[in-house]
Every structure is written in structure tokens, then in C-alpha cells.
Short mmCIF file of C-alpha atoms in Angstrom, two decimals:
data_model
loop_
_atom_site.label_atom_id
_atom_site.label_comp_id
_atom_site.label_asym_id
_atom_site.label_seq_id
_atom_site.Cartn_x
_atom_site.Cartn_y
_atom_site.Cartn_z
CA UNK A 1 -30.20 -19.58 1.33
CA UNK A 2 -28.30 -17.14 -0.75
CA UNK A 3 -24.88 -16.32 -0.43
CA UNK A 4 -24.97 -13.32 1.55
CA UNK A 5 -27.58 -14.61 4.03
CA UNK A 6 -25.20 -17.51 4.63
CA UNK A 7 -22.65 -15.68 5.17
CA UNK A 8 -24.51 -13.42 7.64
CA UNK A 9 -25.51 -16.41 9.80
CA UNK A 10 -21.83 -18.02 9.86
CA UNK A 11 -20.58 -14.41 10.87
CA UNK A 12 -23.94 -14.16 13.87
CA UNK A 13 -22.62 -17.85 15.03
CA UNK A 14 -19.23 -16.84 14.96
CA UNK A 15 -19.60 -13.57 16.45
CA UNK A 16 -22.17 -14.10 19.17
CA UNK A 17 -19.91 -17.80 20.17
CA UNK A 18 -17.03 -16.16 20.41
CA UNK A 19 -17.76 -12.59 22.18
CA UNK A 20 -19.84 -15.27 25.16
CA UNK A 21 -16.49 -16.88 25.37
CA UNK A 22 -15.01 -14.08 27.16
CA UNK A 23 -17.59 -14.22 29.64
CA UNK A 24 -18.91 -17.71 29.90
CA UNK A 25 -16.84 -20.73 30.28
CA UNK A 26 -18.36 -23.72 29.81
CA UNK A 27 -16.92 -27.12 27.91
CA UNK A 28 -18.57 -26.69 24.99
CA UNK A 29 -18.57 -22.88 24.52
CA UNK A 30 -14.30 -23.31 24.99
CA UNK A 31 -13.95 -25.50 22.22
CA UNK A 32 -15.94 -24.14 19.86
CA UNK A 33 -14.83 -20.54 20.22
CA UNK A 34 -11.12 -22.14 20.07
CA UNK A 35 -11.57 -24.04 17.29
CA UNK A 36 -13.68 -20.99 15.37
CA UNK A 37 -10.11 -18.67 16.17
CA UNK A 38 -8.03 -21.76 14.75
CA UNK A 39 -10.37 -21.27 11.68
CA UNK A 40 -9.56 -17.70 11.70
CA UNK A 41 -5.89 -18.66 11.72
CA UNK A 42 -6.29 -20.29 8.76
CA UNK A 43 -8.26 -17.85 6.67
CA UNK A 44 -5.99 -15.33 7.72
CA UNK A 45 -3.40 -17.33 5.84
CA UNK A 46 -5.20 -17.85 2.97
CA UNK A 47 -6.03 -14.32 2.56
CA UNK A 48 -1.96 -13.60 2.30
CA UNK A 49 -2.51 -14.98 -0.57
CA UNK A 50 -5.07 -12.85 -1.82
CA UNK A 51 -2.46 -10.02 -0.84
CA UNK A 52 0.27 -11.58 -2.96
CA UNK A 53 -2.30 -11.62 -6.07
CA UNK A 54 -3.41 -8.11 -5.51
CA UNK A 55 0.10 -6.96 -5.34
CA UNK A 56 1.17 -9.18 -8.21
CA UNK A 57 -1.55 -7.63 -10.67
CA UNK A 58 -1.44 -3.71 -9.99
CA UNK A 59 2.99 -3.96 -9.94
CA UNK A 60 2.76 -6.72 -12.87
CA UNK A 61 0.07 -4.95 -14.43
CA UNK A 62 2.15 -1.33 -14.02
CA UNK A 63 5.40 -2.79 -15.71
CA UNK A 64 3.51 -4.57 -18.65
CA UNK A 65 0.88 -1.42 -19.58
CA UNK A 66 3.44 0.70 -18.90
CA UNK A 67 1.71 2.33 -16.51
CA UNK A 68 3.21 5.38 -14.55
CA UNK A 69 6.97 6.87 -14.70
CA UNK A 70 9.71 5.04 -15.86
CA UNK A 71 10.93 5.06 -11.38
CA UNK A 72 7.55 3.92 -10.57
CA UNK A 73 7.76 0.56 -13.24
CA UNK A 74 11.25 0.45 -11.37
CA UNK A 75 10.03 0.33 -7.99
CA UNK A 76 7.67 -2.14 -9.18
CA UNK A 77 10.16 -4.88 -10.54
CA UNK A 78 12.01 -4.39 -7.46
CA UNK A 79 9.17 -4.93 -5.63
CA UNK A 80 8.17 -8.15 -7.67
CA UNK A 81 11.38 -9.44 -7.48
CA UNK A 82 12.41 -9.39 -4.28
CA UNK A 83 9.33 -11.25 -3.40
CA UNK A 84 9.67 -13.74 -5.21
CA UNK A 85 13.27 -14.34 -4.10
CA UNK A 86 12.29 -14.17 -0.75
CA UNK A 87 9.04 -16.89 -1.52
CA UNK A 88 11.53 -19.00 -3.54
CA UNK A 89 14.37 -19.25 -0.61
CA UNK A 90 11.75 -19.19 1.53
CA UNK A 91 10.06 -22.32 0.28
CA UNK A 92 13.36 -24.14 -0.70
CA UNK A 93 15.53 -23.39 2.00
CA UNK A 94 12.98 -22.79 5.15
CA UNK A 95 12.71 -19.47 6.96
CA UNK A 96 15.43 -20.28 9.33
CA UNK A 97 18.05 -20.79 7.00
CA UNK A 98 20.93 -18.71 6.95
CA UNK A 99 20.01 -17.75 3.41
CA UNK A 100 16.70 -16.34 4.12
CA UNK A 101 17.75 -15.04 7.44
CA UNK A 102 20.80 -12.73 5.66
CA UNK A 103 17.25 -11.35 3.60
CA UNK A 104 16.01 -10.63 6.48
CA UNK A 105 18.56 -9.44 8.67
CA UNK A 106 20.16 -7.53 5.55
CA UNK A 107 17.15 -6.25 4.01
CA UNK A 108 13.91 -6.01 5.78
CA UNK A 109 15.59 -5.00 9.49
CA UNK A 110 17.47 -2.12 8.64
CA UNK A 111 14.56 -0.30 6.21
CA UNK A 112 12.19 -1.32 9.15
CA UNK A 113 14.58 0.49 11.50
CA UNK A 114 14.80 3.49 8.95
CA UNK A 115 11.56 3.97 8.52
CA UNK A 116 10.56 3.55 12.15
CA UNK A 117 13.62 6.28 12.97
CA UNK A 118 12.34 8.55 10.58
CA UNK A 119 8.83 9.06 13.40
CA UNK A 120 11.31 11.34 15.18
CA UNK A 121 11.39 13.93 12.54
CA UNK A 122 7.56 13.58 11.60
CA UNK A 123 7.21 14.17 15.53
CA UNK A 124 9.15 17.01 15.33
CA UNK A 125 6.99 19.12 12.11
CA UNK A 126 3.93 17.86 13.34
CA UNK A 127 4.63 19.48 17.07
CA UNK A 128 5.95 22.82 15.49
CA UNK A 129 2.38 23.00 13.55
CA UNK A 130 0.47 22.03 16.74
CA UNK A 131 2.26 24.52 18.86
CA UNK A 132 1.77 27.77 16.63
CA UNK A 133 -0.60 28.97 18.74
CA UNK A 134 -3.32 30.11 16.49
CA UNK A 135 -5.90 30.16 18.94
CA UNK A 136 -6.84 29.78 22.54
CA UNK A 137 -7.29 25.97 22.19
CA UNK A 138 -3.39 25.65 20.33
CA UNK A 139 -2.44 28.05 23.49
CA UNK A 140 -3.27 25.84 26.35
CA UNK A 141 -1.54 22.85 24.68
CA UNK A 142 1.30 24.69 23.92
CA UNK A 143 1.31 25.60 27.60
CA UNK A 144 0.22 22.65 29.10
CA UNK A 145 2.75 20.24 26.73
CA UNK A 146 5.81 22.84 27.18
CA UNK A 147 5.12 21.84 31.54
CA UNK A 148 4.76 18.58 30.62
CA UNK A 149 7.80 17.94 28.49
CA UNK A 150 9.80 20.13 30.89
CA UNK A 151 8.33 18.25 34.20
CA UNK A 152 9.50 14.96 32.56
CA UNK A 153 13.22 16.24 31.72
CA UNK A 154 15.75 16.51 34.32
CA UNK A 155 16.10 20.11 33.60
CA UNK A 156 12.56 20.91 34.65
CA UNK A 157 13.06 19.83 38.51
CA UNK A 158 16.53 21.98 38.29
CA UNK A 159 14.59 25.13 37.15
CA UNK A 160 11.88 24.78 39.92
CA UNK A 161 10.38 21.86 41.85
CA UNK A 162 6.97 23.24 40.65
CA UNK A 163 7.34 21.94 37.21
CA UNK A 164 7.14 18.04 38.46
CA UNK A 165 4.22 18.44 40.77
CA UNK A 166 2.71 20.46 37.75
CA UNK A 167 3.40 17.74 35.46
CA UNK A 168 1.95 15.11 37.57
CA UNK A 169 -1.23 16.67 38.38
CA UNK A 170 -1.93 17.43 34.65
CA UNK A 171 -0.97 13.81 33.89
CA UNK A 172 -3.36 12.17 37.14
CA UNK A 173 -6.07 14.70 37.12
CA UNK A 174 -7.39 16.56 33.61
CA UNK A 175 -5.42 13.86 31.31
CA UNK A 176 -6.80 10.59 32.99
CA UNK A 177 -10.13 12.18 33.21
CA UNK A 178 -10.13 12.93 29.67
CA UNK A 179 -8.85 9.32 28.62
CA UNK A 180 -10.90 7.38 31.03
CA UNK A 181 -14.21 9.43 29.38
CA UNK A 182 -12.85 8.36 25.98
CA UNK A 183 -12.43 4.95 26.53
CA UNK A 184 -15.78 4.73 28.13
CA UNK A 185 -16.83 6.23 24.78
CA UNK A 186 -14.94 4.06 22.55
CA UNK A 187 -16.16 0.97 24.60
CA UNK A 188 -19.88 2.01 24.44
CA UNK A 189 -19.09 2.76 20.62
CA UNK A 190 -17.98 -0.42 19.70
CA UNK A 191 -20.46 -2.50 21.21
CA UNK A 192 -22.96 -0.62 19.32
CA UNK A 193 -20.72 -1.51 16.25
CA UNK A 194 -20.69 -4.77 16.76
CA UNK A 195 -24.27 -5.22 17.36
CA UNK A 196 -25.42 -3.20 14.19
CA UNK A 197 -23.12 -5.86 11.96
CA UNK A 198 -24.31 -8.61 14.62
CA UNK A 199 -28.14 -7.97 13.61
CA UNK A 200 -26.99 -7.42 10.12
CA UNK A 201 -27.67 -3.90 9.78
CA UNK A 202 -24.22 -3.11 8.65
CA UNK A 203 -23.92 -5.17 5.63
CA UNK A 204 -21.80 -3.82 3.43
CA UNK A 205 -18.54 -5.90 4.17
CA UNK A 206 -20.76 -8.93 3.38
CA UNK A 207 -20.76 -8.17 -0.88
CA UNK A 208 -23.46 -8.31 -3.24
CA UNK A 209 -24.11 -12.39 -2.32
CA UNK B 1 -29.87 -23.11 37.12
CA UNK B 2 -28.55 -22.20 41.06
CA UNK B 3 -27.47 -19.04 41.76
CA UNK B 4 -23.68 -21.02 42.59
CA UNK B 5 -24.07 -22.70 39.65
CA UNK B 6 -24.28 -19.53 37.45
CA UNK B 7 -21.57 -17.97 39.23
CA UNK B 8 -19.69 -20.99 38.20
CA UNK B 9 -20.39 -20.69 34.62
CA UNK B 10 -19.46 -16.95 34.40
CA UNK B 11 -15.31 -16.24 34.58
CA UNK B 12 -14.90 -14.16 38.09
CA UNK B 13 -14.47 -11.05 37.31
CA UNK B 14 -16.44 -10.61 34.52
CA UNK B 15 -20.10 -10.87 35.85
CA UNK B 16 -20.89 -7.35 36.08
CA UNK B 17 -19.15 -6.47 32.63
CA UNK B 18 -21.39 -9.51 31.50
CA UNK B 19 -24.53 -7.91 33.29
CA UNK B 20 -23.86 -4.41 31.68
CA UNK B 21 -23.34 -5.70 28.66
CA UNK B 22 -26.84 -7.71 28.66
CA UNK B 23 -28.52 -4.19 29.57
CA UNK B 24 -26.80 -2.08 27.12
CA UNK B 25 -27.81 -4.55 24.46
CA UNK B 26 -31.27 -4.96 25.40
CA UNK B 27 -31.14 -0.50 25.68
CA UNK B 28 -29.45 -0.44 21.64
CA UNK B 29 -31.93 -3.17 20.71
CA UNK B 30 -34.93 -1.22 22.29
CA UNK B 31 -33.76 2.07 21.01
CA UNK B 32 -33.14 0.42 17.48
CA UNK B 33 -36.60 -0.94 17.29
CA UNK B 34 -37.82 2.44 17.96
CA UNK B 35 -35.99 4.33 15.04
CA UNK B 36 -37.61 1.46 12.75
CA UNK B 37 -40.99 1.47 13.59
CA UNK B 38 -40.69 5.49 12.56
CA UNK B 39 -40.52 6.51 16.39
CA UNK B 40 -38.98 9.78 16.99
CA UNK B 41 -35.36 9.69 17.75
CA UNK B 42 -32.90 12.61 19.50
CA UNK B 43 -31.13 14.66 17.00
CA UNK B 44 -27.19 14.42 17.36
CA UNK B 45 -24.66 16.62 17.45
CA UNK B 46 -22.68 17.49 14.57
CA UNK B 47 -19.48 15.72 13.97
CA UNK B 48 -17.46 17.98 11.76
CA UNK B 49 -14.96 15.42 11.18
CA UNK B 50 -17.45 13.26 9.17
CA UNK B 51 -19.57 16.58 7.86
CA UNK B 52 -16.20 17.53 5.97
CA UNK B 53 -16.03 14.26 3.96
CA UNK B 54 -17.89 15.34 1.68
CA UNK B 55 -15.85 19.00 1.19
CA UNK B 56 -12.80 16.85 1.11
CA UNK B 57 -13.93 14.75 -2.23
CA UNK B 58 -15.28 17.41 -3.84
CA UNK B 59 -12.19 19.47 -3.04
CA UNK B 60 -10.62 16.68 -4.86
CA UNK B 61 -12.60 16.31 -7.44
CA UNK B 62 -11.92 19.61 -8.46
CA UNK B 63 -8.47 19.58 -8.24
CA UNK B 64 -8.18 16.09 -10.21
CA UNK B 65 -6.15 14.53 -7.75
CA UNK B 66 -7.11 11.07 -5.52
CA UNK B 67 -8.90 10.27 -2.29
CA UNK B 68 -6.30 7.61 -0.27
CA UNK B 69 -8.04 6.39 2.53
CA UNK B 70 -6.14 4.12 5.14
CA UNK B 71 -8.56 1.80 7.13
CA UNK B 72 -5.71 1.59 10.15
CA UNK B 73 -3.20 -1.36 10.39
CA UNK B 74 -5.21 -3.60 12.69
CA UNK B 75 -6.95 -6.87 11.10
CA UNK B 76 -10.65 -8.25 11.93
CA UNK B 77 -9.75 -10.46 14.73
CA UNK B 78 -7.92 -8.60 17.53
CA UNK B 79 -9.21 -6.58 20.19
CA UNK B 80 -8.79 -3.32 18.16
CA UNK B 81 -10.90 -4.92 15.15
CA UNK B 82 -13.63 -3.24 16.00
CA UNK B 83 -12.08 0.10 14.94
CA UNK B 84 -11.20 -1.67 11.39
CA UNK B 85 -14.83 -2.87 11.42
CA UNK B 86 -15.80 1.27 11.52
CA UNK B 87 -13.49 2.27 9.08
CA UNK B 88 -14.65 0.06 6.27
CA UNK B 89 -18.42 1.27 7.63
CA UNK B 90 -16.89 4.63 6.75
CA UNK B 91 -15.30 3.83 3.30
CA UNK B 92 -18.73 2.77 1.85
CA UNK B 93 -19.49 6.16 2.03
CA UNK B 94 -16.53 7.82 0.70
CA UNK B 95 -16.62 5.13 -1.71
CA UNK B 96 -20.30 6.21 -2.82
CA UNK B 97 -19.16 9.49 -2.93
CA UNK B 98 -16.02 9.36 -4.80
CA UNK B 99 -18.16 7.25 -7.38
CA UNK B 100 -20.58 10.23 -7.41
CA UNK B 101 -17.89 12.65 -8.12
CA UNK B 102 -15.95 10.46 -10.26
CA UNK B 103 -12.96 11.32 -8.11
CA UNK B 104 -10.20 8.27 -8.01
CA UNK B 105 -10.23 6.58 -4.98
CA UNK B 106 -7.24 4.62 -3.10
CA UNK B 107 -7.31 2.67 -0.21
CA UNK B 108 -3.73 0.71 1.23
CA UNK B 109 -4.34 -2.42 3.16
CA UNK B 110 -1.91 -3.74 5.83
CA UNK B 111 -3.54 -6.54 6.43
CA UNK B 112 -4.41 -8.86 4.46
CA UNK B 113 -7.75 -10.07 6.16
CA UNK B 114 -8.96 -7.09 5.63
CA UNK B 115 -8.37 -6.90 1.81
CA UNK B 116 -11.35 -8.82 0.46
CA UNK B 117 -13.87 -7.16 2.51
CA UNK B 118 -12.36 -3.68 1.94
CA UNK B 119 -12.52 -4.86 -1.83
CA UNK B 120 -16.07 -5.55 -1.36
CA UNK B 121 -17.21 -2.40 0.53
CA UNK B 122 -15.44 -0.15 -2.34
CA UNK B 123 -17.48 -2.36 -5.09
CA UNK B 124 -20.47 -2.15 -3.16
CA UNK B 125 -20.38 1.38 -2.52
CA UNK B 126 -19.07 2.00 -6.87
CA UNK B 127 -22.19 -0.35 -7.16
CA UNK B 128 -24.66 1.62 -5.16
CA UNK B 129 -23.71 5.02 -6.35
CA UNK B 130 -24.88 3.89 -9.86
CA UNK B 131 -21.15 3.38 -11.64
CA UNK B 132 -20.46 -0.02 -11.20
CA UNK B 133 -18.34 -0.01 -14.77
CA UNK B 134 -15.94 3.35 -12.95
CA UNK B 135 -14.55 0.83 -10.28
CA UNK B 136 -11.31 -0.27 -10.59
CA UNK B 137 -9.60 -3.68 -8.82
CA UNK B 138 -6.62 -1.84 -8.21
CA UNK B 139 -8.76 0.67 -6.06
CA UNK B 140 -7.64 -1.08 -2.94
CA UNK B 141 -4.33 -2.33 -2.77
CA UNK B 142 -2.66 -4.43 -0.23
CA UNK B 143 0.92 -2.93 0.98
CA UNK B 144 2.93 -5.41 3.56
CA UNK B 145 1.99 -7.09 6.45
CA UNK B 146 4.79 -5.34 8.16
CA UNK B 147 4.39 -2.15 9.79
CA UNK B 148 6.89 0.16 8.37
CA UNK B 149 7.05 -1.84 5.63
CA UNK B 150 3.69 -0.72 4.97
CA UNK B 151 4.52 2.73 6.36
CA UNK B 152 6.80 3.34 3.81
CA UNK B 153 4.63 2.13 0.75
CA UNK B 154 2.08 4.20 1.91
CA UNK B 155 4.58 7.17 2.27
CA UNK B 156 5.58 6.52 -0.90
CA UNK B 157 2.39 6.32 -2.72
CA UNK B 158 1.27 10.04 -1.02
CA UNK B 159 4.16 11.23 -2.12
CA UNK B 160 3.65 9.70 -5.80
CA UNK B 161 -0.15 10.18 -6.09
CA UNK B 162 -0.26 13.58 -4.50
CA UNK B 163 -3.91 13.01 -2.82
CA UNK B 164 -5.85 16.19 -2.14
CA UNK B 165 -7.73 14.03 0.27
CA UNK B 166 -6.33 11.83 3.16
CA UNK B 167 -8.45 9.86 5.10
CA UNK B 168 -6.95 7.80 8.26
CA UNK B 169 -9.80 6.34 10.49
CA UNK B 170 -9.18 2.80 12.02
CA UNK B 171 -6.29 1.76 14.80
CA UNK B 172 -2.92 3.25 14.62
CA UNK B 173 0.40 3.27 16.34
CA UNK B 174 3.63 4.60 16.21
CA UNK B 175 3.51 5.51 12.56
CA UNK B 176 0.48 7.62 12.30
CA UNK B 177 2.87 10.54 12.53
CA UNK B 178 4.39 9.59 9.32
CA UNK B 179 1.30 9.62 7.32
CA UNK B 180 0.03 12.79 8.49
CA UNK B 181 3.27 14.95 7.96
CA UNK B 182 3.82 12.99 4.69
CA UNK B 183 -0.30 13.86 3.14
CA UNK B 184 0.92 17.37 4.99
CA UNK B 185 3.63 17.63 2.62
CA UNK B 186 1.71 17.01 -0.15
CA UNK B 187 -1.30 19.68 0.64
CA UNK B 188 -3.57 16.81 1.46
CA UNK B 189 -7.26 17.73 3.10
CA UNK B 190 -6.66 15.07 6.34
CA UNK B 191 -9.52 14.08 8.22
CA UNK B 192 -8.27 11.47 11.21
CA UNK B 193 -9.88 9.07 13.26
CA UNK B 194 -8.85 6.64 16.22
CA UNK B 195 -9.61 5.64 19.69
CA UNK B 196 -5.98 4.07 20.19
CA UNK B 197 -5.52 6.69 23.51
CA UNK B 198 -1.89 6.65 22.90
CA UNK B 199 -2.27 8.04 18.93
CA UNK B 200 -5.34 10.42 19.23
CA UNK B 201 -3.05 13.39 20.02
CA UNK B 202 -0.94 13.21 16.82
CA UNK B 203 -3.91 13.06 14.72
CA UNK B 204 -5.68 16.22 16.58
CA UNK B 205 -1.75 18.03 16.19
CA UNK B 206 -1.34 16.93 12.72
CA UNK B 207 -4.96 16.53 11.13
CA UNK B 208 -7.79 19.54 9.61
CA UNK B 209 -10.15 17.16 11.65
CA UNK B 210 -10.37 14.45 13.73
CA UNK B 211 -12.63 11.84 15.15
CA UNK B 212 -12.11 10.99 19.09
CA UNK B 213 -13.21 7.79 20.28
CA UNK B 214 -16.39 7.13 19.98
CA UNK B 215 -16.93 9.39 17.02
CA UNK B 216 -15.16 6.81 15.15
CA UNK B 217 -17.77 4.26 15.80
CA UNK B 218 -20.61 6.61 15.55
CA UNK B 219 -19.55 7.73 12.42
CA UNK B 220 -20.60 5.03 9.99
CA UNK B 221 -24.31 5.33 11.47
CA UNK B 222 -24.02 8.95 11.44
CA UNK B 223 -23.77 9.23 7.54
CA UNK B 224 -25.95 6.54 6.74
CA UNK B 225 -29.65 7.35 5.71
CA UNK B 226 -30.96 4.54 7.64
CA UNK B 227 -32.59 5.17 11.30
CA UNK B 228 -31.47 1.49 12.67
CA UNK B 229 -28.23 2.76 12.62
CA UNK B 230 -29.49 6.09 14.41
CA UNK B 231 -31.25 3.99 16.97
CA UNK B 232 -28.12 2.40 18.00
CA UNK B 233 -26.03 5.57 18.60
CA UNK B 234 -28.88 6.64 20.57
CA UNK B 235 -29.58 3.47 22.44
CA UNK B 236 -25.11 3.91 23.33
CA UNK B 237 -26.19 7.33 24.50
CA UNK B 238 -27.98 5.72 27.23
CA UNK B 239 -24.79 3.46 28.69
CA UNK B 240 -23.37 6.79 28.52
CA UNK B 241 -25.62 8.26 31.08
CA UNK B 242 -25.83 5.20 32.82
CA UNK B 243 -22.06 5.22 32.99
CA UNK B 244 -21.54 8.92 34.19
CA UNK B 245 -24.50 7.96 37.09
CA UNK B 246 -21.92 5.11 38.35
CA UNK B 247 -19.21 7.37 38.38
CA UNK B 248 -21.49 9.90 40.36
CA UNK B 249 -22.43 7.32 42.84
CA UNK B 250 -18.77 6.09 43.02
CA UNK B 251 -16.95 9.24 43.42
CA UNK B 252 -19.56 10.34 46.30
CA UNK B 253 -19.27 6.60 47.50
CA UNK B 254 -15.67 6.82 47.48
CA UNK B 255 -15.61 10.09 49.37
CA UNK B 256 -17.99 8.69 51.99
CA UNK B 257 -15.39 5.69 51.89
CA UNK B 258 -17.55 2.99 50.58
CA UNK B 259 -16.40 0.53 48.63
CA UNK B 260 -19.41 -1.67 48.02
CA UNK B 261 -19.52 -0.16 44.43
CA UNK B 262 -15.79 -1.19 44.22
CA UNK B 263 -16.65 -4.59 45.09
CA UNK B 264 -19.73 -4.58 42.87
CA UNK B 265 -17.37 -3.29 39.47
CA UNK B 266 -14.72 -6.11 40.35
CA UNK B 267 -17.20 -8.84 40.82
#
């Protein structure tokens, strides 16, 4: 058996074990599937290190081909050296000491929290795109978002009652219909997914084997 | 096996999911065996989300600037996997066609799972376009594990690479804002895709088009030349009109206040 074949069976066993799992429970089915997500566990770790070679070789390689602008072979080193500060105390000291914690807690946190506070203002352009309305589609969600966000402030209710009753009906009636028919889409979708890489008619993650 | 003895293998409350599940297989199967043995299949609607890949390369192409394609941030193993799993179906075509166009492609990985097969699909897709020697290892590259740690690499790399194509298909969250308004800034081409409910409208605000749901899944059959893959979007077609018939029965069931069809869902 070649390569890819074997690796189509393992990924059948493994699929068609595990998805049964959620419906069946039987002994032998339970410990299987369990020990098949340990396994999972594992390779997941394993392929952290494929993501620490990956980034090691396109920053190393950047810096020593001189690749890119002088801030972008910058960017790199600081990349590359951080990390392995962070593997070093990490490995030496443990990932609750103080040491790697004040990495953490000094570094990591507060660009995490930057980053994630920055959403606000990429909210904020991407609405005043969306509600230029262009045409009648970009109309009704102008309309039908400008009720909403009113219905949900405090100020709506003090302008008229109207505005949470509106609100709420939007939100129960056209906006759960909508969702419910897209998740029923979505589900149907990715069963079909899963059976074309199931019967191994999608292939292509599999490699040349 | 008794009838009490199968109830007792099956987990309560997932018999009739199990049941459906058994009949929509059997339907995709059916339908899939039919497309291959040359059958004649329905013709499907047009998904101009996935028809404006190709305008999106070329565009790139002939402005000499990159594709970046983000596969989502979810990994192969969760319960939003399958949405990763349809993204990488996806980027074996742009891959093809960014090999056919010679136009550079780039494609950020979260996580880290997903990094060899992504690796894979891009090689496959250099190798079946003909250009094996054009692809380049540091095609896909693998950002941070972390979210907005791997927000802001990504944000970074738009704004360094200047992409005049953006392609974000796969499970988001919170930061899919953040990519669009940042490939936005640049003059990117986006084309979205996601059926996280709670991201879908920021990608039909923010994005020139946008795959809903199911169109994500569809998608990777939809481009393919291969009629298996039509089969099985057709053969989901029917659980969709076998879904919109229980809804039918259960709304006038519910208004004659049944609930045997209630009962039947839950069991």
C-alpha cells in the first residue's frame, strides 16, 4: 500500500470511529475514539514544531539573503529572538515561573489587548462602508441596523417605545429565520464535506504519497 | 439486536440526528454514484463569490502584486474543522490558478495542524497546474497560535505585501473585521467566506463578495471538474428539501398544537 492510500484508510478509520462516537456509545467505540483524540493531542504538538521550523526558515532565511527592507529584516530578528528567549526560559525555568510569566504578562497580554482593542475602529470603517446606501439592499440594512442599534440603547426606549418592540421582532422573527436556514445549510454542507474526503474524493490534503 | 437494546447503544437524544444522518448519507452516496456513472445531474446556481476567483488572480496578476489567502483560525479537530477542511478544498484551486498565472501566492496559518496539509494542497495544486519548479516553501507560512497574535502578523503582512487579492474563507471570530478593513486599506479584491453566524455580517459589510454558509462547503465541489463532487452538492440538496418539509409539517403541527414532531426531533 502506498503512502497516500495508507494514509487515506488511517484518516476513513479515524474519521468514521470518531464521528459514530457522538452517536453510539458502546465500550469499545469510547476508547478507541478517546484514545484516537489523545493521538490527535499529540500530533497537534508535534506539528508546533513544524510551525517553529517554518517560521525559523522564511525570518532566518529573510535576515541572511537579505531579503526585503532593512524594517522587515528588523521585524524578523525581533521576531526570532524573542522566541527563542521565550523557548529558552521556557524550557529552563518552566512556564510558571515568574520569569516567563513577566514575558507573558509584560509582553504578549498587553499587544493581545491592543490588537484585540483596535476591532473597535475596524468596526467602525467597515459599518460607515456598509451603511452608504448604494442600493436598495445597503438601504434596508442601514434601516433595519440604525432600529436595531437604537432598540438596544437606552436612548431608543426614551425616543419611543416602538423602537424596542421593533428591535425584538427583527431580532425573533426575519433574523432567526435567516440564521436558523443558514445553519441548516452549513450543517447539510458539511456533512457532504466530510463525506467527499471520507470516500476519498477530496484528496488533495493527502499529498502526492 | 432488540429494539431496547439499540436504544441503549444510541446516546438519548441523538437517535433521530443519528437516523437523518444515515438517510442523508445513503441520499449523497446515491446521488454521487449517479454523477459517476455519467447520469444527468441538476445544474446549480451560480455562486459569484467563487465565479470571481478567478477575476481576482488575474486582477493580480496584472497588477504584479500577491494573492494572501487566510484558511480561518480554526484547526482540523474542533467542531468548526469542517470549515478549515473547505478552505484548503478551496486553496487547491486558487493555488492551480495562481500557478497558471504565475501570480505569487500567500497563505498565513494560525494553526499549526493545519500547516502541513495547507503546505501540501499549495504543492499539489503548483504540481497539477504544470509548475512544480514556481512553488515556493515559504508560500504558506505559519503566524502564531495566538489569535491576535496572529491578527497582527497577518495585518502586518497586508500592509507590507500590498495583496491585490484577499481571500478569507474558513472560521472566524472577533478579528475578521481587522483583516477586511486592513486588505481594504490596501485596495485588496476581498472575496469572504464563513458559516460562523456571529461573523457572516462583517464579511457581507466589509467584503466585494461573500460566501454564506453552505456556499462555503459547496464551493470546493463547485470549482472542481469532477461530477462526484457535483453529486454530493446535489445529493445535500435533497436534506434541504427534506428539511424545509419538516419545518412545513412542524410549523402546521405546531399551529394545530401537536407536539409529536417535537417529541420525534428530541428523541
Amino acid at each position: 500500500m502506498k503512502g497516500r492510500e495508507l494514509a487515506f484508510v488511517i484518516c476513513l478509520f479515524v474519521g468514521v470511529t470518531v464521528g459514530l462516537s457522538g452517536y453510539i456509545s458502546t465500550p469499545i467505540i469510547n476508547s478507541i475514539s478517546s484514545e484516537l483524540l489523545s493521538w490527535g493531542v499529540v500530533l497537534g504538538a508535534f506539528a508546533l514544531t513544524l510551525g517553529l521550523l517554518n517560521s525559523i526558515r522564511i525570518h532566518g532565511g529573510r535576515i541572511a539573503r537579505r531579503h526585503g527592507t532593512p524594517g522587515d529584516r528588523v521585524f524578523s530578528a525581533v521576531l526570532l529572538g524573542m522566541m527563542a528567549i521565550a523557548t529558552v526560559v521556557g524550557l529552563a525555568k518552566g512556564t510558571t515561573s515568574d520569569q516567563y510569566q513577566f514575558i507573558y504578562k509584560t509582553f504578549l497580554t498587553p499587544l493581545d489587548g491592543t490588537i484585540f482593542a483596535l476591532i473597535a475602529f475596524f468596526i467602525a470603517s467597515a459599518a460607515w462602508r456598509a451603511f452608504i446606501a448604494r442600493n436598495s439592499d445597503a438601504a434596508i440594512l442601514l434601516v433595519t441596523a440604525t432600529i436595531v442599534m437604537l432598540g438596544r440603547a437606552p436612548i431608543g426606549e426614551l425616543i419611543t417605545r416602538a423602537l424596542p418592540e421593533a428591535t425584538a421582532w427583527i431580532m425573533d422573527i426575519p433574523n432567526m429565520a435567516a440564521q436558523r436556514g443558514i445553519i441548516i445549510g452549513a450543517a447539510l454542507g458539511s456533512i457532504a464535506l466530510g463525506l467527499r474526503i471520507l470516500l476519498g474524493i477530496e484528496r488533495s490534503y493527502l499529498g502526492r504519497g | 439486536m432488540s429494539d431496547k437494546g439499540v436504544k441503549r447503544v444510541l446516546i438519548a437524544g441523538s437517535q433521530f440526528a443519528f437516523g437523518v444522518l444515515i438517510v442523508l448519507t445513503f441520499s449523497i452516496v446515491y446521488c454521487i454514484q449517479i454523477a459517476r456513472s455519467g447520469g444527468k445531474i441538476p445544474t446549480f446556481r451560480r455562486i459569484p463569490g467563487i465565479e470571481a476567483v478567478p477575476e481576482a488572480i488575474g486582477r493580480a496578476a496584472e497588477m504584479g502584486r500577491p494573492v494572501m489567502y487566510n484558511p480561518g483560525i480554526a484547526g482540523l479537530t474542533t467542531d468548526t474543522a469542517a470549515q478549515t477542511y473547505a478552505a484548503l478544498e478551496v486553496l487547491a484551486y486558487v493555488g492551480q490558478l495562481c500557478a497558471k498565472y504565475d501570480t505569487e501566492l500567500i497563505v498565513t496559518i494560525r494553526n499549526a495542524e493545519v500547516l502541513p496539509v495547507a503546505e501540501e494542497v499549495v504543492m499539489n495544486a503548483y504540481v497539477a497546474a504544470g509548475k512544480a519548479d514556481q512553488y515556493s516553501p515559504d508560500s504558506v507560512r505559519y503566524i502564531s497560535p495566538f489569535q491576535f497574535g496572529y491578527v497582527s502578523g497577518v495585518l502586518g503582512m497586508i500592509e507590507r505585501e500590498k495583496p491585490a487579492a484577499y481571500l478569507l474563507l474558513g472560521a472566524f471570530w472577533s478579528e475578521s473585521p481587522s483583516y477586511i478593513e486592513a486588505a481594504n486599506g490596501v485596495g485588496a479584491l476581498q472575496i469572504g467566506g464563513t458559516a460562523n453566524l456571529h461573523q457572516i455580517q462583517f464579511l457581507v459589510a466589509g467584503c466585494d463578495y461573500t460566501l454564506i454558509g453552505e456556499e462555503l462547503f459547496a464551493a470546493g465541489a463547485y470549482v472542481a471538474d469532477n461530477r462526484a463532487k457535483l453529486g454530493s452538492i446535489w445529493g445535500q440538496d435533497i436534506g434541504k428539501i427534506v428539511a424545509v418539509l419538516l419545518i412545513v409539517v412542524g410549523s402546521i403541527s405546531a399551529w394545530l398544537k401537536s407536539d409529536w414532531l417535537t417529541k420525534l426531533v428530541s428523541k
